[in-house]
Amino acid sequence: MKLHEYQGKEVLRQYGVNVQDGKVATTPEEVQAIYKEYGQPVVVKAQVHVGGRGKAGGVKFSSSEEKAVENAKNILGMDIKGLTVNKVLVTKAVDIDAGTEYYVGMIVDRNVQSYTLMASAEGGMEIEEVAAATPEKIIKHRVDPVTGLRPYEAREVAIKAGFKGNLNKIADMMVKMSKAAFERDAVLVEINPLFVDADGTPLALDTKFEIDDNAMYRHKDVAHYRELAAEHPLEIEASEYGFAYVKLDDGNVGVLGNGAGIVMTSLDVVNRAGAKPANFLDIGGGAKADVVYNAVKLVSKDPDVKSIFINIFGGITRADEVAKGVIKALEDGILTKPVRMRIAGTAEDEAKALLNEKNSDLIKMYPTMFEAAEEAAKDANAAGGK
Amino acid sequence: MGILVDKNSKVIVQGMTGSEGAKHSRAMKDFGTQVVAGVTPGKGGQDFEGWPIYNSVAEAKEKHGANVSIIFVPPAGAADAVLEAAHAGIPLIVLITEGVPTVDMMRAVQEVKQLDAESKAKGGQGVRLIGGNCPGLVTNGQAKVGIMPNRIYEKPGRIGLISRSGTLTYESAKLLNDAGMGTSTTVGIGGDPVIGTTFADVLPMFEADPDTDAVVLIGEIGGADEEAAAEYIAQNMKKPVVAFISGRSAPAGKRMGHAGAIIMGDVGTPESKLAAFKKANVPVADTMPEIIDLVKKALNQ
């Protein structure tokens, strides 16, 4: 679960990280009130789950009350990479020139089977850009998952990265960030910029925080951070059914299958057939007719979807159950788009018999995934899909 | 022969009395696996469909000489179940459970590796964890310690199979069967970001196995395990390897079902994996059926 900047700051504050104060607003009037309270220049920052907010015009320095209101009006309701800005964070502006901006972050790194701590004196930039242009400027360090980051390690990394200022305080902030990462099951945590003022004191100006979905059961106190409005409506519905579902941009073929690997490969096959997958949907193993029915219902609701490609390799999943689910969707009038299926394995013949009996042009079975994908692509492209 | 498991493996099931554990205990028995006992804390002393249930792995191991454990314990207790098995001295632990928190896995994997090193230093056989979020492993015609459909793995073949995905493992095994080749041992290493055994850990076992002539490696986007495998192959392997990469058209930043299948920045892109295999002279199949053509070609050279 991705957290907004203000939510990530709340989590880090719980661990004692010196975080820059700010207040959340949803209207220009609230922004005005916050400006009055602070009585000094502020920064109005869009709270959306995408990178590159600044470049998109979602982060604005506001030197006066009027400017703050004007910026709030522009930013609230703004569309950034397909997401609407409903909230802004208003923070006191900091004189960046009176200090230095650094970067620290921790990320789950499968290559070291733990977190990797990253630190760079090139703060304020996206770390991906630093990594691309000057990878030598990023210091990396494996954090032991049992001990967590210890102060001496943090100091070592800070020194290697060329951080100036109060080393003990900076290292302390890194240690607290590490504690937050382990205890809050972070997939990723970043403090960027980590601002060090003229006195050498560190302050977290901006943060990124993402929590491992598999660990959400032990973080119920922050479950309310999840904003359904920030997610695609079909993704919300899919999570209610317990499906692994990802909406994909610019697609026209709905894709569903049993298993993450087979669905990923199905996306590749649809692409190869000259169409674009509109979603990723894994129905899991051993799905019965009702699960398939719900999956078909979900995918059919997507207006981008012009045809549906179902790819099942039946082991525990029975092909006739899949066929029954699809047929029921047709009978209930839910299914109005052509379904092209490849169902190999258990009860394949029974499935074929059921479909033959139904004899509908809307549902067809093919012997290989390529043929099914090609037919689905043909149908989708003919229907004027994107 | 095959690798890791065979007809002499004595298997206990942690979480046998749960619905998944029960279903797959039966299926493993049907396959011919020596399933000797179950472990469910609090249910020790009970009989479950003819299997004795114990409160602890240590007890089950002592009574039955078990040397493999397969785990179906729910996510919140799964890493703890791994550690229990590792400390009880079970040399091969297979974690099927999907959805285990990554931090739990980081700690469990590190501890298992320490126990492995300690055991080997004392002349023991070590400790290996496979998974989590994996379909397990199977040596055709001998033993299945996993959840794959039995009938694809009945007839022994000579191709080793390693995969991050479950269903694609079944699919490729079936393709190999249909082509008259079949698999020796299949190892599903799992789709999570932190797993106990990687491609590069399994490849040397296939290289040393007299019953394996070639290896098929089913990778996917995310991480750099495929790149590490390519490097290992280039430097150490004489047997041919054929690769397949799933999710080549997936957009960056989106998690494709598997927690580990995500492109972050430049890490885990299909381009990087294709380049690594090309450099290692490992042919990469564009489609699943092409795997068969490439294996045939490699074996004829």
XYZ file of C-alpha atoms in Angstrom:
687
model
C 0.000 0.000 0.000
C 1.468 3.320 -1.096
C 1.194 6.120 1.452
C 0.793 9.774 0.652
C 3.626 12.092 1.641
C 1.717 13.354 4.670
C 0.896 9.792 5.766
C 4.496 8.653 5.369
C 5.558 11.651 7.435
C 3.084 10.668 10.153
C 4.586 7.174 10.279
C 8.167 8.477 10.404
C 7.227 10.987 13.104
C 5.996 8.060 15.234
C 9.563 6.755 15.108
C 11.043 10.106 16.147
C 12.218 11.290 12.732
C 12.455 15.084 12.619
C 9.824 15.686 9.944
C 8.859 19.043 8.515
C 5.467 20.139 9.795
C 2.555 20.541 7.462
C -1.202 20.390 7.254
C -3.539 18.697 4.832
C -6.192 20.678 2.957
C -8.897 19.733 0.484
C -10.092 23.267 -0.443
C -8.390 26.599 -1.250
C -10.120 28.095 1.822
C -8.404 25.570 4.075
C -5.080 26.373 2.419
C -5.710 30.064 3.116
C -6.388 29.321 6.790
C -3.187 27.281 7.057
C -1.219 30.129 5.460
C -2.633 32.562 8.008
C -1.711 30.233 10.832
C 1.871 29.805 9.612
C 2.213 33.487 8.662
C 5.094 32.818 6.291
C 5.718 31.549 2.744
C 4.517 27.953 2.223
C 4.764 25.141 -0.293
C 1.510 23.629 -1.595
C 2.082 19.971 -2.524
C -0.314 17.652 -4.376
C -0.906 14.345 -2.547
C -1.098 11.695 -5.268
C 0.421 8.243 -5.622
C 2.710 9.037 -8.555
C 6.269 10.231 -8.923
C 7.208 13.466 -10.663
C 4.597 15.669 -8.937
C 6.890 18.693 -9.123
C 7.475 18.394 -12.858
C 3.725 18.089 -13.437
C 3.172 21.379 -11.613
C 1.811 19.746 -8.466
C 4.277 21.358 -6.037
C 4.276 25.179 -5.787
C 6.168 27.649 -3.632
C 3.757 30.348 -2.449
C 5.257 33.624 -1.259
C 1.946 35.238 -0.239
C -1.538 34.318 0.930
C -2.956 35.171 -2.515
C -0.339 33.007 -4.223
C -1.098 30.112 -1.862
C -4.839 30.282 -2.669
C -4.153 30.588 -6.389
C -1.791 27.593 -6.317
C -4.296 25.583 -4.279
C -7.023 26.306 -6.854
C -4.754 25.145 -9.656
C -3.467 22.037 -7.931
C -6.703 20.738 -6.362
C -8.580 18.858 -9.062
C -5.504 18.719 -11.253
C -4.880 15.485 -13.170
C -1.405 14.027 -12.655
C -0.707 10.926 -14.756
C -4.375 9.907 -14.688
C -4.954 10.549 -10.977
C -7.016 13.476 -9.686
C -5.549 15.572 -6.862
C -8.045 15.683 -3.981
C -5.677 16.735 -1.205
C -2.718 19.026 -0.792
C -0.116 19.200 1.947
C 0.793 22.742 2.985
C 4.228 23.062 4.590
C 6.323 25.992 5.763
C 8.768 26.885 3.003
C 12.411 26.244 3.806
C 15.289 28.318 2.440
C 16.987 25.493 0.587
C 20.007 27.688 -0.180
C 20.712 28.002 3.546
C 21.492 24.275 3.800
C 22.144 21.084 1.856
C 19.794 18.465 0.390
C 20.642 14.774 0.670
C 18.912 11.492 -0.120
C 18.444 8.420 2.091
C 16.180 5.470 1.421
C 15.660 1.766 2.015
C 14.245 -0.732 -0.427
C 13.514 -4.471 -0.356
C 16.374 -5.883 -2.409
C 15.956 -9.495 -3.505
C 19.608 -9.650 -4.533
C 20.768 -9.254 -0.924
C 17.600 -10.851 0.537
C 17.076 -7.903 2.858
C 16.826 -4.127 2.698
C 19.457 -2.114 0.892
C 20.122 1.302 2.408
C 20.885 3.940 -0.200
C 22.412 7.337 0.474
C 23.423 10.114 -1.869
C 24.605 13.698 -1.578
C 22.507 14.394 -4.700
C 19.324 15.090 -2.753
C 16.132 16.536 -4.143
C 16.399 14.650 -7.423
C 14.565 11.426 -8.251
C 16.960 8.671 -7.190
C 16.331 6.869 -10.499
C 17.806 9.879 -12.307
C 20.877 9.896 -10.084
C 21.222 6.144 -10.609
C 21.088 6.598 -14.376
C 23.421 9.605 -14.638
C 25.911 9.135 -11.797
C 25.490 5.723 -10.164
C 28.785 6.169 -8.288
C 27.132 8.897 -6.246
C 24.766 6.408 -4.588
C 26.227 4.515 -1.626
C 24.534 1.156 -1.029
C 24.633 -0.935 2.111
C 22.858 -4.172 3.063
C 20.956 -3.831 6.323
C 20.937 -6.968 8.480
C 17.271 -7.966 8.949
C 17.860 -9.202 12.498
C 19.863 -6.265 13.926
C 18.442 -3.506 11.752
C 20.625 -0.524 10.865
C 23.026 0.416 13.655
C 24.350 3.939 14.277
C 27.952 3.153 13.326
C 26.799 1.690 10.000
C 24.651 4.753 9.339
C 27.612 7.064 10.075
C 29.853 4.997 7.792
C 27.349 5.263 4.936
C 26.788 8.991 5.565
C 30.541 9.629 5.485
C 31.000 7.599 2.304
C 28.144 9.518 0.682
C 29.855 12.789 1.599
C 27.201 14.105 4.004
C 28.220 17.227 5.958
C 26.617 18.393 9.188
C 25.912 16.809 12.564
C 26.816 13.210 11.723
C 25.312 11.800 14.902
C 21.968 13.453 14.274
C 21.946 12.440 10.618
C 22.835 8.833 11.496
C 20.142 8.852 14.177
C 17.558 9.854 11.568
C 18.702 6.984 9.320
C 18.488 4.494 12.209
C 14.966 5.663 13.003
C 14.000 5.345 9.346
C 15.329 1.764 9.393
C 13.323 0.968 12.517
C 10.201 2.318 10.810
C 10.953 0.214 7.704
C 11.242 -3.061 9.630
C 8.417 -2.457 12.080
C 6.034 -1.071 9.467
C 6.970 -3.639 6.795
C 8.060 -1.077 4.245
C 8.586 -2.139 0.657
C 10.215 1.238 0.158
C 10.956 4.250 2.339
C 12.686 7.426 1.209
C 13.595 10.714 2.822
C 14.284 13.011 -0.088
C 15.295 15.689 0.389
C 16.886 15.132 3.735
C 17.637 18.796 4.439
C 20.601 19.678 6.638
C 20.439 23.274 7.830
C 23.295 25.699 8.526
C 23.585 24.317 12.069
C 23.974 20.786 10.722
C 20.558 19.561 11.917
C 18.676 17.183 9.604
C 15.014 17.634 8.650
C 12.909 15.306 6.464
C 11.322 17.591 3.853
C 9.665 14.924 1.728
C 9.107 11.196 2.081
C 7.914 8.154 0.210
C 6.555 5.149 2.088
C 5.031 1.948 0.800
C 3.825 -0.897 3.057
C 3.980 -4.595 2.094
C 0.377 -5.629 1.312
C 1.077 -9.073 2.778
C 1.792 -7.476 6.163
C -1.235 -5.177 6.326
C -2.888 -7.581 8.776
C -0.490 -6.312 11.457
C -0.875 -2.610 10.619
C -4.583 -2.173 11.114
C -3.962 1.227 12.743
C -2.922 2.645 9.366
C -5.422 0.718 7.237
C -7.512 3.891 6.963
C -4.671 5.446 4.948
C -5.901 3.419 1.996
C -7.969 5.714 -0.144
C -10.365 3.908 -2.384
C -10.823 7.044 -4.471
C -7.142 6.907 -5.396
C -7.538 3.441 -6.893
C -9.184 2.259 -10.044
C -12.815 1.239 -9.280
C -12.294 -2.151 -10.933
C -9.217 -2.746 -8.750
C -11.349 -2.088 -5.677
C -14.009 -4.545 -6.845
C -11.333 -7.127 -7.697
C -9.872 -6.910 -4.201
C -13.333 -7.626 -2.804
C -13.394 -10.855 -4.826
C -9.843 -11.648 -3.724
C -8.441 -11.502 -7.268
C -4.966 -10.300 -8.155
C -6.011 -7.636 -10.684
C -4.115 -4.811 -12.343
C -5.767 -2.377 -14.740
C -3.493 -1.655 -17.705
C -3.531 1.520 -19.774
C -4.554 1.684 -23.444
C -5.710 -1.932 -23.671
C -8.605 -3.524 -25.548
C -8.426 -7.219 -24.642
C -9.519 -8.395 -21.200
C -7.209 -11.141 -19.923
C -7.770 -13.721 -17.234
C -6.086 -16.956 -16.276
C -5.077 -19.185 -13.386
C -1.692 -18.219 -11.944
C 0.455 -15.100 -12.108
C 2.936 -16.639 -14.542
C 0.337 -17.794 -17.045
C -1.450 -14.419 -16.951
C 1.832 -12.541 -17.463
C 2.538 -14.769 -20.455
C -1.024 -14.191 -21.704
C -0.349 -10.446 -21.740
C 2.774 -11.107 -23.817
C 0.791 -13.286 -26.235
C -1.944 -10.638 -26.684
C 0.724 -8.060 -27.469
C 2.311 -10.411 -29.955
C -1.092 -10.894 -31.620
C -1.259 -7.154 -32.302
C -3.671 -6.028 -29.590
C -3.178 -4.583 -26.112
C -4.131 -6.233 -22.828
C -6.530 -4.101 -20.773
C -5.842 -5.860 -17.494
C -4.019 -8.575 -15.549
C -6.386 -10.935 -13.683
C -5.296 -14.054 -11.809
C -8.246 -16.155 -10.622
C -5.949 -18.424 -8.566
C -5.884 -22.212 -8.419
C -8.891 -24.530 -8.235
C -11.433 -21.875 -9.245
C -15.045 -23.047 -9.374
C -17.735 -21.772 -11.770
C -18.816 -18.912 -9.441
C -15.254 -17.531 -9.264
C -14.968 -17.618 -13.054
C -18.383 -15.957 -13.287
C -17.211 -13.091 -11.051
C -13.988 -12.735 -13.006
C -15.867 -12.524 -16.314
C -18.306 -10.051 -14.752
C -15.454 -7.832 -13.565
C -13.577 -7.830 -16.860
C -16.801 -7.269 -18.860
C -17.506 -4.094 -16.882
C -14.352 -2.452 -18.198
C -15.428 -0.194 -21.106
C -11.929 -0.541 -22.630
C -12.428 -4.286 -23.028
C -13.709 -5.298 -26.497
C -12.981 -9.013 -26.235
C -11.889 -11.410 -23.505
C -9.025 -13.891 -23.626
C -9.220 -16.675 -21.051
C -6.103 -18.788 -20.618
C -6.333 -21.762 -18.283
C -3.914 -24.587 -17.767
C -6.017 -26.907 -15.681
C -4.410 -28.954 -13.017
C -6.473 -28.369 -9.944
C -8.693 -26.016 -11.940
C -11.271 -27.939 -13.969
C -11.981 -26.782 -17.503
C -15.703 -27.636 -17.207
C -16.009 -25.345 -14.167
C -14.501 -22.536 -16.227
C -16.917 -23.251 -19.079
C -19.872 -23.322 -16.665
C -18.920 -19.942 -15.202
C -18.611 -18.348 -18.625
C -21.897 -19.881 -19.844
C -23.726 -18.629 -16.758
C -22.389 -15.128 -17.391
C -23.772 -15.372 -20.931
C -27.155 -16.629 -19.740
C -27.403 -13.833 -17.161
C -26.762 -11.258 -19.858
C -23.512 -10.108 -18.227
C -21.393 -11.325 -21.075
C -21.805 -9.237 -24.212
C -18.245 -9.350 -25.535
C -16.639 -12.279 -27.349
C -14.754 -14.722 -25.138
C -11.866 -16.620 -26.698
C -10.583 -19.388 -24.511
C -7.790 -21.813 -24.330
C -8.441 -24.356 -21.612
C -6.025 -27.238 -21.489
C -5.945 -29.999 -18.945
C -8.416 -31.476 -16.505
C -11.970 -31.976 -17.878
C -11.157 -30.349 -21.213
C -13.576 -32.638 -23.112
C -16.437 -31.948 -20.705
C -15.878 -28.224 -21.206
C -15.964 -28.620 -24.979
C -19.221 -30.585 -24.771
C -20.853 -27.897 -22.632
C -19.806 -25.140 -25.038
C -20.905 -27.095 -28.106
C -24.287 -27.603 -26.505
C -24.543 -23.866 -25.853
C -23.448 -23.146 -29.422
C -22.886 -19.400 -29.043
C -20.636 -17.322 -31.272
C -19.671 -15.297 -28.237
C -17.789 -18.170 -26.552
C -15.207 -20.222 -28.409
C -12.472 -22.605 -27.357
C -9.132 -22.964 -29.153
C -6.455 -25.651 -28.809
C -3.540 -23.257 -28.152
C -3.142 -19.945 -26.330
C -1.862 -18.328 -29.512
C -4.969 -19.121 -31.537
C -7.232 -17.946 -28.738
C -5.223 -14.734 -28.279
C -5.159 -14.074 -32.004
C -8.928 -14.437 -32.276
C -9.419 -12.203 -29.238
C -7.061 -9.608 -30.742
C -8.913 -9.748 -34.075
C -12.274 -9.273 -32.348
C -11.002 -6.412 -30.186
C -9.311 -4.556 -33.034
C -12.381 -5.022 -35.280
C -14.597 -3.601 -32.528
C -12.625 -0.382 -32.747
C -10.698 -0.854 -29.554
C -7.859 1.472 -28.813
C 17.999 -40.076 -9.659
C 17.019 -36.464 -10.155
C 17.813 -33.832 -7.530
C 16.731 -32.908 -3.978
C 13.915 -35.469 -3.550
C 13.499 -39.131 -4.501
C 11.566 -42.250 -3.515
C 13.516 -42.478 -0.235
C 12.557 -38.976 0.939
C 10.514 -39.049 4.143
C 8.172 -36.120 4.176
C 6.293 -34.426 6.997
C 3.560 -31.876 6.379
C 3.404 -28.767 8.601
C -0.211 -27.693 8.542
C -1.502 -31.113 7.388
C -4.890 -30.722 9.057
C -5.762 -27.474 7.242
C -7.763 -27.737 3.995
C -4.805 -27.142 1.635
C -2.467 -29.267 3.733
C -4.954 -32.150 3.788
C -5.742 -31.985 0.068
C -2.106 -31.969 -0.962
C -1.044 -34.606 1.585
C -3.483 -36.957 -0.147
C -2.269 -35.968 -3.609
C 1.381 -36.446 -2.612
C 0.554 -39.889 -1.217
C -1.266 -40.770 -4.456
C 1.845 -39.738 -6.353
C 3.874 -42.212 -4.325
C 5.639 -39.801 -1.992
C 6.469 -41.223 1.440
C 4.390 -38.838 3.533
C 5.151 -40.039 7.064
C 3.425 -37.626 9.455
C 1.788 -34.267 10.004
C 2.572 -31.423 12.389
C -0.179 -29.228 13.827
C 0.615 -27.643 17.211
C -2.182 -28.529 19.641
C -3.346 -31.570 17.683
C -0.470 -33.860 18.652
C -1.511 -37.457 19.265
C -4.402 -37.355 16.833
C -4.707 -39.545 13.783
C -5.461 -37.790 10.502
C -6.559 -40.129 7.726
C -4.017 -42.663 8.896
C -1.204 -40.195 9.479
C 0.000 -39.483 13.019
C -0.078 -35.800 13.975
C 2.612 -34.287 16.205
C 2.837 -31.013 18.119
C 6.341 -30.266 16.889
C 8.609 -30.905 13.919
C 11.337 -32.203 16.248
C 9.042 -34.935 17.545
C 7.854 -35.948 14.061
C 11.432 -36.044 12.825
C 12.598 -38.175 15.724
C 9.787 -40.707 15.408
C 9.901 -41.082 11.627
C 13.373 -40.059 10.498
C 11.825 -37.366 8.311
C 14.246 -35.458 6.071
C 11.877 -33.179 4.158
C 9.151 -30.850 5.413
C 6.498 -29.144 3.343
C 4.718 -26.147 4.879
C 1.065 -25.102 4.372
C 0.883 -22.911 7.492
C -1.004 -19.578 6.982
C 1.134 -16.470 6.201
C 1.362 -15.015 9.727
C 2.980 -18.186 11.099
C 4.785 -19.424 7.980
C 8.259 -17.980 8.631
C 8.126 -19.327 12.179
C 7.241 -22.763 10.799
C 10.314 -22.579 8.546
C 12.538 -21.760 11.521
C 11.044 -24.579 13.575
C 11.848 -27.074 10.819
C 15.348 -25.636 10.306
C 16.209 -25.808 14.006
C 14.825 -29.345 14.196
C 17.478 -30.301 11.654
C 15.264 -30.934 8.621
C 17.658 -30.601 5.671
C 15.053 -29.682 3.030
C 12.160 -27.322 3.775
C 9.556 -26.427 1.158
C 7.396 -23.374 1.868
C 4.231 -23.368 -0.250
C 2.413 -20.548 1.590
C 1.656 -17.447 -0.457
C 1.485 -13.975 1.104
C 4.184 -14.183 3.792
C 5.375 -10.684 4.834
C 8.738 -9.912 3.206
C 10.412 -8.827 6.452
C 9.574 -12.232 7.984
C 11.148 -13.924 4.983
C 14.304 -11.772 5.178
C 14.874 -12.930 8.758
C 13.955 -16.567 8.114
C 16.131 -16.850 4.994
C 19.118 -15.313 6.784
C 18.745 -17.658 9.759
C 18.332 -20.718 7.546
C 21.542 -19.758 5.722
C 23.396 -19.439 9.031
C 22.116 -22.846 10.169
C 23.110 -24.265 6.789
C 26.672 -22.962 7.168
C 26.920 -24.213 10.779
C 25.624 -27.637 9.832
C 28.030 -27.960 6.905
C 30.954 -26.764 9.032
C 30.239 -29.691 11.372
C 30.089 -32.108 8.454
C 26.283 -32.163 8.343
C 24.195 -32.017 5.187
C 23.053 -28.422 5.691
C 19.621 -26.827 5.517
C 17.881 -25.663 2.353
C 14.670 -23.670 2.064
C 12.698 -23.655 -1.193
C 10.072 -20.920 -1.655
C 7.887 -19.406 -0.318
C 5.005 -18.830 -2.629
C 6.158 -21.777 -4.713
C 4.564 -24.955 -6.131
C 7.275 -27.148 -4.564
C 9.354 -29.767 -6.312
C 8.940 -33.165 -7.929
C 11.226 -35.898 -9.216
C 9.243 -37.757 -11.841
C 7.993 -41.166 -10.882
C 9.619 -40.930 -7.432
C 8.408 -38.175 -5.121
C 6.400 -35.007 -5.257
C 6.785 -32.479 -2.439
C 4.479 -29.845 -3.772
C 1.107 -28.972 -5.231
C 1.557 -29.614 -8.939
C -0.907 -31.879 -10.812
C 0.349 -35.468 -10.500
C -0.233 -36.828 -13.964
C 2.230 -34.495 -15.752
C 5.088 -35.815 -13.642
C 4.528 -39.556 -13.638
C 6.907 -40.589 -16.410
C 10.622 -39.945 -15.823
C 12.339 -37.754 -18.388
C 15.755 -36.134 -18.728
C 15.109 -32.383 -18.711
C 15.568 -30.406 -15.483
C 13.041 -27.621 -14.935
C 13.368 -24.549 -12.678
C 10.720 -21.867 -12.503
C 9.505 -18.804 -10.619
C 5.922 -19.518 -11.707
C 3.557 -22.362 -10.819
C 1.250 -22.748 -13.795
C 4.022 -22.138 -16.320
C 5.942 -24.973 -14.696
C 3.014 -27.324 -15.313
C 2.597 -26.017 -18.824
C 6.255 -26.477 -19.778
C 6.386 -29.935 -18.180
C 3.368 -30.945 -20.264
C 4.939 -29.556 -23.442
C 8.114 -31.529 -22.719
C 6.039 -34.664 -22.060
C 4.037 -34.256 -25.244
C 7.281 -33.848 -27.179
C 8.457 -37.187 -25.786
C 11.164 -35.726 -23.575
C 9.735 -35.297 -20.086
C 11.297 -33.880 -16.944
C 13.777 -35.321 -14.444
C 13.204 -33.005 -11.489
C 11.115 -29.825 -11.445
C 11.852 -27.109 -8.885
C 9.451 -24.190 -8.389
C 11.532 -21.565 -6.604
C 8.630 -19.157 -5.994
C 7.405 -15.718 -6.986
C 8.232 -13.705 -3.872
C 10.979 -11.067 -3.594
C 12.876 -12.913 -0.836
C 13.100 -16.675 -1.384
C 15.279 -19.442 0.032
C 16.659 -20.894 -3.188
C 17.459 -19.127 -6.453
C 18.081 -20.327 -10.010
C 21.828 -20.129 -9.437
C 21.493 -22.444 -6.402
C 19.657 -25.142 -8.377
C 21.696 -25.066 -11.607
C 24.801 -26.773 -10.112
C 22.608 -29.641 -8.864
C 21.281 -30.267 -12.376
C 24.793 -29.952 -13.798
C 25.874 -32.762 -11.434
C 22.792 -34.972 -11.924
C 23.494 -37.917 -14.260
C 19.774 -38.174 -15.097
C 19.504 -34.629 -16.434
C 20.680 -33.816 -19.958
C 19.494 -30.208 -20.264
C 17.769 -27.551 -18.177
C 14.768 -25.326 -18.887
C 14.645 -22.126 -16.841
C 11.339 -20.236 -16.610
C 12.045 -16.705 -15.405
C 9.990 -13.565 -15.191
C 10.389 -9.818 -14.877
C 11.642 -8.298 -11.620
C 14.866 -8.743 -9.657
C 18.163 -9.977 -11.072
C 18.006 -13.737 -10.414
C 17.962 -14.489 -14.138
C 21.053 -12.342 -14.655
C 22.856 -14.182 -11.832
C 21.792 -17.486 -13.393
C 23.137 -16.402 -16.787
C 26.492 -15.574 -15.246
C 26.629 -18.929 -13.476
C 25.773 -20.788 -16.690
C 28.413 -18.942 -18.696
C 31.135 -19.776 -16.214
C 30.210 -23.208 -14.934
C 27.748 -25.201 -16.982
C 28.435 -27.752 -19.675
C 24.824 -28.928 -20.030
C 22.628 -26.825 -22.296
C 20.125 -24.419 -20.732
C 17.082 -22.932 -22.477
C 15.303 -19.944 -20.930
C 11.882 -18.345 -21.107
C 10.924 -14.979 -19.611
C 7.360 -14.225 -18.674
C 5.895 -10.710 -18.473
C 7.962 -9.177 -21.255
C 5.176 -6.742 -22.116
C 4.405 -5.709 -18.512
C 4.652 -1.998 -17.738
C 7.190 -0.733 -15.171
C 6.048 -0.135 -11.613
C 3.076 -2.529 -11.727
C 3.195 -5.685 -9.630
C 2.087 -8.558 -11.850
C 0.458 -10.879 -9.329
C 3.728 -12.181 -7.909
C 5.159 -9.753 -5.351
C 8.543 -10.229 -6.988
C 7.348 -9.571 -10.537
C 7.794 -5.846 -10.741
C 10.111 -3.621 -12.748
C 11.533 -0.905 -10.493
C 13.589 1.695 -12.310
C 16.150 -0.196 -14.379
C 16.036 -3.314 -12.226
C 14.207 -6.365 -13.483
C 13.551 -5.324 -17.092
C 13.144 -8.034 -19.729
C 15.831 -6.276 -21.806
C 18.436 -6.783 -19.082
C 17.519 -10.459 -18.740
C 17.545 -11.077 -22.504
C 20.948 -9.390 -22.777
C 22.373 -11.466 -19.913
C 21.195 -14.742 -21.481
C 22.471 -13.694 -24.893
C 25.891 -12.965 -23.409
C 25.863 -16.397 -21.759
C 24.840 -18.058 -25.066
C 21.598 -19.258 -23.513
C 18.806 -19.355 -26.109
C 15.601 -17.635 -24.951
C 12.284 -18.930 -26.275
C 9.826 -16.261 -27.437
C 6.858 -18.559 -26.845
C 6.352 -21.612 -24.661
C 6.242 -24.139 -27.546
C 9.503 -22.690 -28.841
C 11.133 -24.004 -25.645
C 10.739 -27.500 -27.112
C 12.415 -26.588 -30.418
C 15.301 -24.931 -28.592
C 15.814 -27.896 -26.252
C 15.827 -30.308 -29.206
C 18.320 -28.123 -31.031
C 20.552 -27.812 -27.967
C 20.549 -31.577 -27.375
C 21.458 -32.295 -30.996
C 24.498 -30.060 -30.943
